[in-house]
Coordinates of C-alpha atoms and ligand atoms in Angstrom, one line a residue:
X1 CA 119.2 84.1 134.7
X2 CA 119.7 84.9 130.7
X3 CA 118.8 82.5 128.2
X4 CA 120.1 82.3 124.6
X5 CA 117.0 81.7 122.4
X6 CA 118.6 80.6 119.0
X7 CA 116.2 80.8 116.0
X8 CA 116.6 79.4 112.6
X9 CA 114.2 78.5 110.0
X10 CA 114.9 74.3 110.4
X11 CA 114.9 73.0 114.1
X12 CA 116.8 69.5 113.9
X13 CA 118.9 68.6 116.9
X14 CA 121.0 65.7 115.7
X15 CA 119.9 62.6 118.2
X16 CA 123.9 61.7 118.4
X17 CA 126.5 60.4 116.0
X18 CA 124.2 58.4 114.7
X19 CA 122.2 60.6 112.9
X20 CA 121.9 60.7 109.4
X21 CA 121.1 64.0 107.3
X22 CA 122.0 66.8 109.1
X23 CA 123.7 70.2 107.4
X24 CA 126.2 72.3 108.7
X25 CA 124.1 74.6 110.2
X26 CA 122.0 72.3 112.5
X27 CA 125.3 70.2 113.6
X28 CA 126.5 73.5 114.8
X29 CA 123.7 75.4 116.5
X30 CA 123.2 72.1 118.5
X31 CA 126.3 71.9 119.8
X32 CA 126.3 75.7 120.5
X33 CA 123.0 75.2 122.4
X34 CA 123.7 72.1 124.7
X35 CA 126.2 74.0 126.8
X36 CA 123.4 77.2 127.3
X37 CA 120.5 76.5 129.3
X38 CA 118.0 78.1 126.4
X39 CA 116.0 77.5 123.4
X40 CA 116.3 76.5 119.7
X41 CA 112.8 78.3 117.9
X42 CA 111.8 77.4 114.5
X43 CA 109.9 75.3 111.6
X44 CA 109.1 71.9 112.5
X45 CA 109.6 70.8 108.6
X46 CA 105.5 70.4 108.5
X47 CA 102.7 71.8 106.7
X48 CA 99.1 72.3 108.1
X49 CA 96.6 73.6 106.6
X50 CA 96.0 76.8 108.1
X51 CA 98.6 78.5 110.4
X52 CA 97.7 77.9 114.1
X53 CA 101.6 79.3 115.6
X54 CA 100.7 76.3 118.2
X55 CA 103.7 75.5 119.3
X56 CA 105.5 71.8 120.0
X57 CA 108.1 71.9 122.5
X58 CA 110.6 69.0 123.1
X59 CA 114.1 68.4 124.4
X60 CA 116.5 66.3 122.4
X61 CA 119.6 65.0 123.8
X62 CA 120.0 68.4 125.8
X63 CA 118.4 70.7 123.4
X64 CA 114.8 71.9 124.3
X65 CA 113.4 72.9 121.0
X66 CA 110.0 75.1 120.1
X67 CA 108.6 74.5 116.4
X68 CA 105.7 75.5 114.8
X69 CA 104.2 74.1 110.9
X70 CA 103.8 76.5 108.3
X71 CA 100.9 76.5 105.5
X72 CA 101.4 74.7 102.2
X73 CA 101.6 78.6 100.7
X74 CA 104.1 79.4 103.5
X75 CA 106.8 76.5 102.2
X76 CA 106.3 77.6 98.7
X77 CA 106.3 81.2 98.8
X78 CA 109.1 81.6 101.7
X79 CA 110.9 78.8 101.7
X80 CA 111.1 77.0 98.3
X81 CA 110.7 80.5 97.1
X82 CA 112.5 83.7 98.1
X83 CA 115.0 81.6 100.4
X84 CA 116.1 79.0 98.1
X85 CA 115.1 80.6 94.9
X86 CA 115.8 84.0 95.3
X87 CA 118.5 84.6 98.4
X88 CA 120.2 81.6 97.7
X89 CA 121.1 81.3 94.5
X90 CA 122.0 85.4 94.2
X91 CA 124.0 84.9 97.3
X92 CA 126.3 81.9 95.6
X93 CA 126.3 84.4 92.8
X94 CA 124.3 82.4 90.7
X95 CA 122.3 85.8 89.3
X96 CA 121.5 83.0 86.1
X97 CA 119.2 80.8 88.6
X98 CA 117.3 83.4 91.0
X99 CA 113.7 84.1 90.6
X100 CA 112.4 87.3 91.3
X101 CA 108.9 86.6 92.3
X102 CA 106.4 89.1 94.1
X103 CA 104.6 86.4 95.7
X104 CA 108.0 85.0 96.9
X105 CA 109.0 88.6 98.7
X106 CA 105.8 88.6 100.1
X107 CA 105.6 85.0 101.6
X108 CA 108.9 86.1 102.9
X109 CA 107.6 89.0 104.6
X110 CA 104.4 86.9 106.0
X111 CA 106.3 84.1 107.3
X112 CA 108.8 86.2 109.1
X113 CA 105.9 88.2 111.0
X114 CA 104.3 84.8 111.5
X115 CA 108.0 83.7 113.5
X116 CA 108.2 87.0 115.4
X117 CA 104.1 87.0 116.5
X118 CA 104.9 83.1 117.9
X119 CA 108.1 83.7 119.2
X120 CA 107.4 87.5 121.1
X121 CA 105.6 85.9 124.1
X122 CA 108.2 83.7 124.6
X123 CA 111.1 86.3 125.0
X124 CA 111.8 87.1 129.0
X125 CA 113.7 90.7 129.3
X126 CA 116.9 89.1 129.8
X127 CA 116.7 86.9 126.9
X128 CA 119.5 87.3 124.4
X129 CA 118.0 86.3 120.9
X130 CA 120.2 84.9 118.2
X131 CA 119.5 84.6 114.8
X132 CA 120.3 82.4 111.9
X133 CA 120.7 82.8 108.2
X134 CA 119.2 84.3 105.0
X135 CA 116.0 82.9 106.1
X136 CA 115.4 85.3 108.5
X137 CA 116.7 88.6 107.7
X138 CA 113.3 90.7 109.4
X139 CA 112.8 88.9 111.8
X140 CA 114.4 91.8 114.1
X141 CA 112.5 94.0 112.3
X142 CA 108.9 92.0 112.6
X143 CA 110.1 92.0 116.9
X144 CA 111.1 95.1 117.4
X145 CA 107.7 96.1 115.7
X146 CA 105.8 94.0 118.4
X147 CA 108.1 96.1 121.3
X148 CA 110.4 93.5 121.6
X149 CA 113.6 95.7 123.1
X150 CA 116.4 92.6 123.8
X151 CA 119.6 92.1 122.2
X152 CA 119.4 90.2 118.8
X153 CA 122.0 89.2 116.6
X154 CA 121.9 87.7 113.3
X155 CA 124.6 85.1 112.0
X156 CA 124.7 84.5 108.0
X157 CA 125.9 80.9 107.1
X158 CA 126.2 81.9 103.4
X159 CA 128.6 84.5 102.0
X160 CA 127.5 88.3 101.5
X161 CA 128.1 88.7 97.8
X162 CA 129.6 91.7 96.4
X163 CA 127.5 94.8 96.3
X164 CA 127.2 94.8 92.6
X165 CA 125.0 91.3 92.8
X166 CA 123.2 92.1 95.9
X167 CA 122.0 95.0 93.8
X168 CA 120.3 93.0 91.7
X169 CA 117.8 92.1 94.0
X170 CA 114.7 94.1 93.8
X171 CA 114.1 95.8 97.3
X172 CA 117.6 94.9 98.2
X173 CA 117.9 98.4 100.2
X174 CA 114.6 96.9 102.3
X175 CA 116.6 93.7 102.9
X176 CA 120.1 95.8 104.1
X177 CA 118.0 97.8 106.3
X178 CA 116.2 94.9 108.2
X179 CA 120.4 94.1 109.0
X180 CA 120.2 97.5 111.1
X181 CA 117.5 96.2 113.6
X182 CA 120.1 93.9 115.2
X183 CA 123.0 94.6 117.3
X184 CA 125.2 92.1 116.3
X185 CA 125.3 90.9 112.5
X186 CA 128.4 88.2 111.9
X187 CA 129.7 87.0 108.7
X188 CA 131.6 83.4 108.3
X189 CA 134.9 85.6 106.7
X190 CA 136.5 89.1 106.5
X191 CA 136.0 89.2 103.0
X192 CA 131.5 89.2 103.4
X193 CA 131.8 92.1 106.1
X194 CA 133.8 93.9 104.0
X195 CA 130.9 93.5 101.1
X196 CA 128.2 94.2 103.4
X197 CA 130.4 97.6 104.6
X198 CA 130.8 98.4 100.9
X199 CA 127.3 97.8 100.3
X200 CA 126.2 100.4 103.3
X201 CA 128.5 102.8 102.6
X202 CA 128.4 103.3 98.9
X203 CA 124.6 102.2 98.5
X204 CA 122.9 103.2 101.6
X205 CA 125.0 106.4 102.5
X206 CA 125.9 104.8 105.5
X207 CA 129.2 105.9 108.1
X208 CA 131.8 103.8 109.3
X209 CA 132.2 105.8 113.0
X210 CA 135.2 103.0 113.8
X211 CA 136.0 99.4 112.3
X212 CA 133.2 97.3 113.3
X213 CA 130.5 99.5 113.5
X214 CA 128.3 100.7 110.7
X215 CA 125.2 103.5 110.8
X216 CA 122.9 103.6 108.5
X217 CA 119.1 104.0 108.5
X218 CA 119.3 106.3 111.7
X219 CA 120.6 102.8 113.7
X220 CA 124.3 101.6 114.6
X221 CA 125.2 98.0 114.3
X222 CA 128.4 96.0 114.9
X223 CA 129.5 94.0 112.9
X224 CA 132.4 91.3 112.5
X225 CA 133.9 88.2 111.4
X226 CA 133.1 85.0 113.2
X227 CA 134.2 82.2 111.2
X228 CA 131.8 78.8 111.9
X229 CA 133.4 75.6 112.9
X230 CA 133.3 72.0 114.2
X231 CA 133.0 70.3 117.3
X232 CA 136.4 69.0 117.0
X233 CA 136.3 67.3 120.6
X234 CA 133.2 65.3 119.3
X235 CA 134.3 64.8 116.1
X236 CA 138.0 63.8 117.5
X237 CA 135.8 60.7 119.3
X238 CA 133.9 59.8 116.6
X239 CA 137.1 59.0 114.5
X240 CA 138.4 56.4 117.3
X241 CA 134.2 54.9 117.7
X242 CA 133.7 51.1 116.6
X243 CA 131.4 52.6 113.4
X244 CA 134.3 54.5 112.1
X245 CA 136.8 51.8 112.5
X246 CA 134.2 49.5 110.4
X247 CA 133.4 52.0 107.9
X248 CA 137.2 52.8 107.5
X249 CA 138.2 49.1 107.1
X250 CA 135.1 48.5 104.3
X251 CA 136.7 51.7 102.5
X252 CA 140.3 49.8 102.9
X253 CA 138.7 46.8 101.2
X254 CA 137.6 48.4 98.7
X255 CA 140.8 50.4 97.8
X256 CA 143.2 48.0 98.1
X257 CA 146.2 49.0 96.2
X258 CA 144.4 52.3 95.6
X259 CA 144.0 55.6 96.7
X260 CA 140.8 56.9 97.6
X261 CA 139.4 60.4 97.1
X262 CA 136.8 61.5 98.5
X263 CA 133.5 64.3 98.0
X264 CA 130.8 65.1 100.5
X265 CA 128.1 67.3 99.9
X266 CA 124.6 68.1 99.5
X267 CA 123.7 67.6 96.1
X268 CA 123.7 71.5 95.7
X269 CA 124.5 73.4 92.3
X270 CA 126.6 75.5 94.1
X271 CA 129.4 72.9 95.8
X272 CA 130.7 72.6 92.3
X273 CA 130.3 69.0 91.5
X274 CA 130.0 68.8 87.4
X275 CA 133.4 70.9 87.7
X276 CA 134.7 68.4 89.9
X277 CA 133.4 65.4 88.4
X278 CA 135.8 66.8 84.8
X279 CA 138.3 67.8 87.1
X280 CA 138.7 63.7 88.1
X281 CA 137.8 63.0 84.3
X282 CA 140.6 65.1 83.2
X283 CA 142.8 63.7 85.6
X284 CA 141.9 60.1 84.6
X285 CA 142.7 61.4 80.7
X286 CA 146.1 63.2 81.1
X287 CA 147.2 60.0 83.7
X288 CA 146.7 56.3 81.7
X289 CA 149.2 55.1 84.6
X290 CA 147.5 56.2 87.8
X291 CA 143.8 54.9 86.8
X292 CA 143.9 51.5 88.4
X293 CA 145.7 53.7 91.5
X294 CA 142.9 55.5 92.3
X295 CA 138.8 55.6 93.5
X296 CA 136.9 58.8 93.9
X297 CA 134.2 58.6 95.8
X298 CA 131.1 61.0 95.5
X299 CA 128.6 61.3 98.3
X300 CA 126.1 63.7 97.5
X301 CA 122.3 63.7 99.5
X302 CA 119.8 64.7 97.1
X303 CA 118.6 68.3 98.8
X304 CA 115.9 70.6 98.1
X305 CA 114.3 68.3 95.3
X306 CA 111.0 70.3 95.0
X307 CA 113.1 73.3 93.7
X308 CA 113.4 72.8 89.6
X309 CA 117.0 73.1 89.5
X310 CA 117.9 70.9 91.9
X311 CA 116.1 68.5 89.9
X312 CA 118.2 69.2 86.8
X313 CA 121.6 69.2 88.4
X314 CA 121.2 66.0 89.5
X315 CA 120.0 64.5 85.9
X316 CA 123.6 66.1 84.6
X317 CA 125.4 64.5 87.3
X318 CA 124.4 61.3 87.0
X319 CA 125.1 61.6 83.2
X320 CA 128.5 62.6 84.5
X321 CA 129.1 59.9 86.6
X322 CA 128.3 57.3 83.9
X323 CA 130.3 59.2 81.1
X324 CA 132.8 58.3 83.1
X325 CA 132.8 55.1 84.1
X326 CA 131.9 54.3 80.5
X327 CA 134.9 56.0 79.4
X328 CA 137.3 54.4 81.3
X329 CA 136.0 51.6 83.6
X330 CA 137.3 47.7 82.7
X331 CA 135.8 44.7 83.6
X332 CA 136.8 44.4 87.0
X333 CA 137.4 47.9 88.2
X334 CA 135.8 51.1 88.0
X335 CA 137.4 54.8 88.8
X336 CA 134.4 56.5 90.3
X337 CA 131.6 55.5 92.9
X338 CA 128.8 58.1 93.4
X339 CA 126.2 57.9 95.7
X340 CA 123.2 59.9 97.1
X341 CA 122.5 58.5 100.6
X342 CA 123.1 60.4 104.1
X343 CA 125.4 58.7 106.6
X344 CA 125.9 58.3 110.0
X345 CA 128.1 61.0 110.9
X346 CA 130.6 58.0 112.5
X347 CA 130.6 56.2 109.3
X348 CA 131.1 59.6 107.7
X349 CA 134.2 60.1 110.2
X350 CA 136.1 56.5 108.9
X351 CA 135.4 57.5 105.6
X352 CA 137.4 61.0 105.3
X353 CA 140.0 58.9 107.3
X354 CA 140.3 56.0 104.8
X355 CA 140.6 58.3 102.3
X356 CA 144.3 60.0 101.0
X357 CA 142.7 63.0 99.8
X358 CA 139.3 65.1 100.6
X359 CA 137.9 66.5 97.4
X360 CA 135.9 70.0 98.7
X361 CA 135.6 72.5 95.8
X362 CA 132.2 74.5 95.8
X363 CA 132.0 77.2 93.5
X364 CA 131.1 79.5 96.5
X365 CA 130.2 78.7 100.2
X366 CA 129.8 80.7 103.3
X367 CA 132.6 78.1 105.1
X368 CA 132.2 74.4 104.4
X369 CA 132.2 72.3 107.4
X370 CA 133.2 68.9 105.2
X371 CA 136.9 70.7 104.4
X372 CA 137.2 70.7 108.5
X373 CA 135.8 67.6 109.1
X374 CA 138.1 65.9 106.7
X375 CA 141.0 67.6 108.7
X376 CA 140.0 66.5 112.0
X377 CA 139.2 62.9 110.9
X378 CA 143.2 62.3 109.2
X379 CA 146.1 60.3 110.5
X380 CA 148.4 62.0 112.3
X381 CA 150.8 60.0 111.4
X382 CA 150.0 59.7 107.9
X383 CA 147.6 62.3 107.1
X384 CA 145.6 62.8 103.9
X385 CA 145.7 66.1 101.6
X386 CA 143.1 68.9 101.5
X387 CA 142.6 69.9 97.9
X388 CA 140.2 72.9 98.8
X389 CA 138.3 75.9 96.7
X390 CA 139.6 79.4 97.1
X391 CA 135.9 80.0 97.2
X392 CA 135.0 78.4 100.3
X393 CA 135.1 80.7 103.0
X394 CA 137.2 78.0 104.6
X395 CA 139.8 78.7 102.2
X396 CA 140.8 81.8 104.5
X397 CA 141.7 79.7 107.6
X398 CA 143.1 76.3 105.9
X399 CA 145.6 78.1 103.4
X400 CA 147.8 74.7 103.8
X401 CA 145.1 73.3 101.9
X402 CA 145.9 73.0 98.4
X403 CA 143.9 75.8 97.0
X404 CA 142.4 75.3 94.0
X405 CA 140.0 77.6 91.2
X406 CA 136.7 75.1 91.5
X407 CA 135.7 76.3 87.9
X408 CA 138.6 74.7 86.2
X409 CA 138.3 71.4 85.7
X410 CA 142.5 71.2 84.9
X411 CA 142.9 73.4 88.0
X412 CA 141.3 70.1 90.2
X413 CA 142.9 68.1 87.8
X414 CA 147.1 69.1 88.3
X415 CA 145.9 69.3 92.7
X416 CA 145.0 65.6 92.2
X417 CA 148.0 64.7 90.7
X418 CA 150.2 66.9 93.2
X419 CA 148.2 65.2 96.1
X420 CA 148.6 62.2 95.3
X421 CA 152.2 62.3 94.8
X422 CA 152.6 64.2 97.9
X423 CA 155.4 63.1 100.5
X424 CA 154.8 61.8 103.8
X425 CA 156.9 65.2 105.5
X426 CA 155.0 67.7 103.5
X427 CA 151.1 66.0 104.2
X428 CA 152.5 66.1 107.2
X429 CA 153.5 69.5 107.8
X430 CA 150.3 70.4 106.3
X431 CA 148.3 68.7 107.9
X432 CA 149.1 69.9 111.2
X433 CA 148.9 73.8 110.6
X434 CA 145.1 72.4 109.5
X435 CA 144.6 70.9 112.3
X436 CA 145.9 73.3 114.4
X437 CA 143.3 75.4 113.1
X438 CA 140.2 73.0 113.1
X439 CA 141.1 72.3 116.8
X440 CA 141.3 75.8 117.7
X441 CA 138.4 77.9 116.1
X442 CA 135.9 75.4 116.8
X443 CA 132.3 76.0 116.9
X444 CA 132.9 76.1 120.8
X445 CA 135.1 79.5 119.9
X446 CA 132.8 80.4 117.2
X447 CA 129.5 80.4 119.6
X448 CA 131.6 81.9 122.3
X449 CA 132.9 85.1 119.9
X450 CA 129.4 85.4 119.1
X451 CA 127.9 85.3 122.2
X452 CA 130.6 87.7 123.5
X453 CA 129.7 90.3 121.5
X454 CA 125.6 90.1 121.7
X455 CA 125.9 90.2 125.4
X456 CA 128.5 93.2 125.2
X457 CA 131.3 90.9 125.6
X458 CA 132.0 88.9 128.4
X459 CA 130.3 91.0 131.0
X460 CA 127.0 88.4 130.7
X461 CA 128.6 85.5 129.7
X462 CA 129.3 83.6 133.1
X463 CA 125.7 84.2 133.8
X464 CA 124.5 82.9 130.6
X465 CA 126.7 79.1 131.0
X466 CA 124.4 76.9 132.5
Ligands
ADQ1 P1 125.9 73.4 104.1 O1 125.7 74.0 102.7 O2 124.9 72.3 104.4 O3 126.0 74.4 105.2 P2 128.6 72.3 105.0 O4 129.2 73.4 105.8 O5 129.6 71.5 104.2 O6 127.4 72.8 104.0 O7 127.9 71.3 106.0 C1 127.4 70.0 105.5 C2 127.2 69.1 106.7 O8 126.3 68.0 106.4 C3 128.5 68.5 107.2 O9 128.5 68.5 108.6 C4 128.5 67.1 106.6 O10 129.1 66.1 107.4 C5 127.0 66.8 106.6 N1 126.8 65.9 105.5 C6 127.0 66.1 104.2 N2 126.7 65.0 103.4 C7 126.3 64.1 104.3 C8 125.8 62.7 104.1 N3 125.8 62.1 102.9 N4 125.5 62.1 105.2 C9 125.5 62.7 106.4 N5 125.9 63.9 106.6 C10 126.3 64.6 105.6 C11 125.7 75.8 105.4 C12 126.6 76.7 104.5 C13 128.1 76.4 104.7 C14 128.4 76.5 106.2 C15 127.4 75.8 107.0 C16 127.6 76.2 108.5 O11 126.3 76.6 103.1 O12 128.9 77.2 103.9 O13 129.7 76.0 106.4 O14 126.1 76.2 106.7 O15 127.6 77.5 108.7

């Protein structure tokens, strides 16, 4: 029988709700993977000092993972480096913070081959092989260069910026024609396959035989939409567990008389926190009334601290934080809370559900999992409001969100003070066309669509459920 053989550069199955510091990515792959009788390939998170490719293979609440370490050189030059200093900063558009760095490209290259050489005995004829993320773009190519003949799909978690910026990248065309040794690519939105396209098209004199397939490079690929989501079902209990019911009543406590607003996010430069930080300021200045009404909240895990500006944002954050306070704090109250702890994802659950509105405004991000899980986590009866970025690629499925331009700190400001005015019937109404969505393009949907489509949809896929 097929397996699915999922690879990404971090393997973390989550141990349950209680876990603590997982992203997006890993919350979804392993509830992808539980249901497919198959394997979840990648870096362990540890260094050693020279690479062996000796593998470590466990199983985790369902999920049988395969890592390997990488070399000291291999974290810096790949990871720290060209993923997170190069690809992920040009891909939020930040062209201001990526390093261009020969040694990065090539650390890349090396650590890719090193995934493919590990990974290429493992891989039975059947196999399909999935992909994940900027991390990995050859590693179809690095395969297919070892004979490896399967069907391989690539999923990118981040957006696919406009052609203009991708140019930017030296040996971008390199980069856009490791995409073509897949057979499936998938973006999180419309709007990033429509980039991608452009990008092929104008840059790479690519053809567009019919909508969904690109040739360039002498190879066709299809590609598509498939919009990430949650695992509402799960989520949906974790709401109704013992934790969340706790966690929710602390948050009560501590609101009482208040409305609470809430932020969740890794403390990442591009999730648009100093914006929203002066967006609350602002609102705090141009309302004198409402400040004894309201909380924010601000949970934000430090991430990615060996990467230098990482370290910065968080220094002007924490400025931020106390600027305000300071400004307009008394004795026995204080507007804003911001902390940089991980949570249990229960105690995360009776958090968005204490609180009357969800604060999610990144300046760009591939979907944003926290604007769904805020959703998913309301009141039925007496929901909270979304206040959501246009710049989330979440924005395209929750437009009953209030949508809102993340860089302008009045733009936040005038959604706070519409949210929390807002009437029970509109939040409501609202709510429930979010909701509806949430519930119905979960990541069950999303892994399915995907799936589909690598196995030549839905001719494979009762053989692959296991
Ligand atoms: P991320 O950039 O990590 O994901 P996001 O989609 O918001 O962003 O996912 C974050 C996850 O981490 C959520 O499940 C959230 O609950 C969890 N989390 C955040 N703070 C936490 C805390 N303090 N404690 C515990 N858990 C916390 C990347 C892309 C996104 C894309 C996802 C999935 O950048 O755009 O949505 O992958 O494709």
């Amino acid at each position: 029988m097929s397996r699915l053989i999922v690879v990404s550069n971090r393997v973390n199955p989550p141990t349950g709700a209680g876990e603590e510091s997982v992203g997006g990515l890993a919350m979804a792959l392993a509830a992808a993977l539980r249901q497919y009788s198959g394997l979840w390939f990648g870096w362990s998170g540890k260094t050693t000092p020279s690479f062996t490719g000796v593998l470590d293979v466990q199983t985790i609440d369902g999920v049988t993972a395969a890592v390997i370490d990488l070399e000291e050189a291999d974290v810096e030059e790949y990871y720290n480096g060209y993923a997170n200093k190069t690809l992920w900063p040009l891909f939020h558009y930040r062209t201001d913070l990526t390093a261009y760095d020969r040694a990065y490209g090539a650390g890349y290259q090396r650590v890719n081959k090193r995934f493919a050489e590990t990974l290429a005995p493992l891989i039975e004829p059947d196999d399909l092989i999935w992909v994940h993320d900027y991390h990995l773009i050859p590693l179809a190519r690095e395969l297919r260069a070892l004979g490896i003949k399967n069907r391989i799909g690539f999923f990118l978690h981040v957006p696919w910026p406009a052609h203009q910026v991708f140019t930017t990248l030296p040996g971008h065309s390199r980069l856009a024609e490791a995409m073509f040794d897949y057979d499936v690519v998938g973006f999180q939105t419309a709007e990033y396959c429509q980039a991608f396209e452009e990008y092929v098209l104008s840059e790479a004199s690519g053809e567009q035989p019919r909508p969904g397939q690109l040739q360039a490079f002498g190879r066709t690929l299809s590609v598509g939409a498939y919009p990430i989501g949650i695992d509402a079902p799960d989520f949906a209990r974790m709401v109704k567990s013992p934790r969340a019911r706790r966690m929710r009543n602390v948050m009560d406590a501590c609101t009482v008389f208040r409305h609470l607003i809430v932020g969740v996010d890794r403390l990442d430069y591009s999730k648009g926190l100093e914006e929203r930080f002066a967006g609350f300021e602002r609102y705090l200045a141009d309302n004198p009334d409402m400040r004894r009404e309201v909380l924010m909240l601000q949970i934000a895990p430090v991430s990615r601290e060996s990467v230098e500006a990482y370290q910065e944002i968080r220094g002007r954050l924490d400025g931020l934080s106390g600027r305000i306070n300071g400004e307009f704090a008394d004795i026995d109250w204080a507007p804003f809370r911001y902390v940089n702890r991980n949570y249990r994802r229960d105690e995360l659950a009776g958090i968005y559900r204490a609180a009357r509105v969800g604060l999610v405004t990144p300046l760009r991000d591939g979907m944003n999992l926290v604007a769904k899980e805020y959703v998913a986590a309301q009141d039925p009866d007496d929901p909270g409001v979304l206040i959501l970025s246009r710049f989330a690629g979440a924005a395209r499925q929750l437009d009953e969100a209030l949508l809102v331009n993340p860089n302008s700190p009045e733009e936040i400001a005038d959604a706070l003070g519409r949210a929390l005015t807002m009437g029970k019937p509109e939040r409501i109404r609202r709510w429930r066309a979010l909701f509806d969505n949430v519930e119905r393009e979960d990541v069950t949907a999303w892994r399915d669509s995907f799936v589909d489509a690598l196995a030549g949809v839905g001719t494979r896929r009762a053989a692959l459920a296991g």
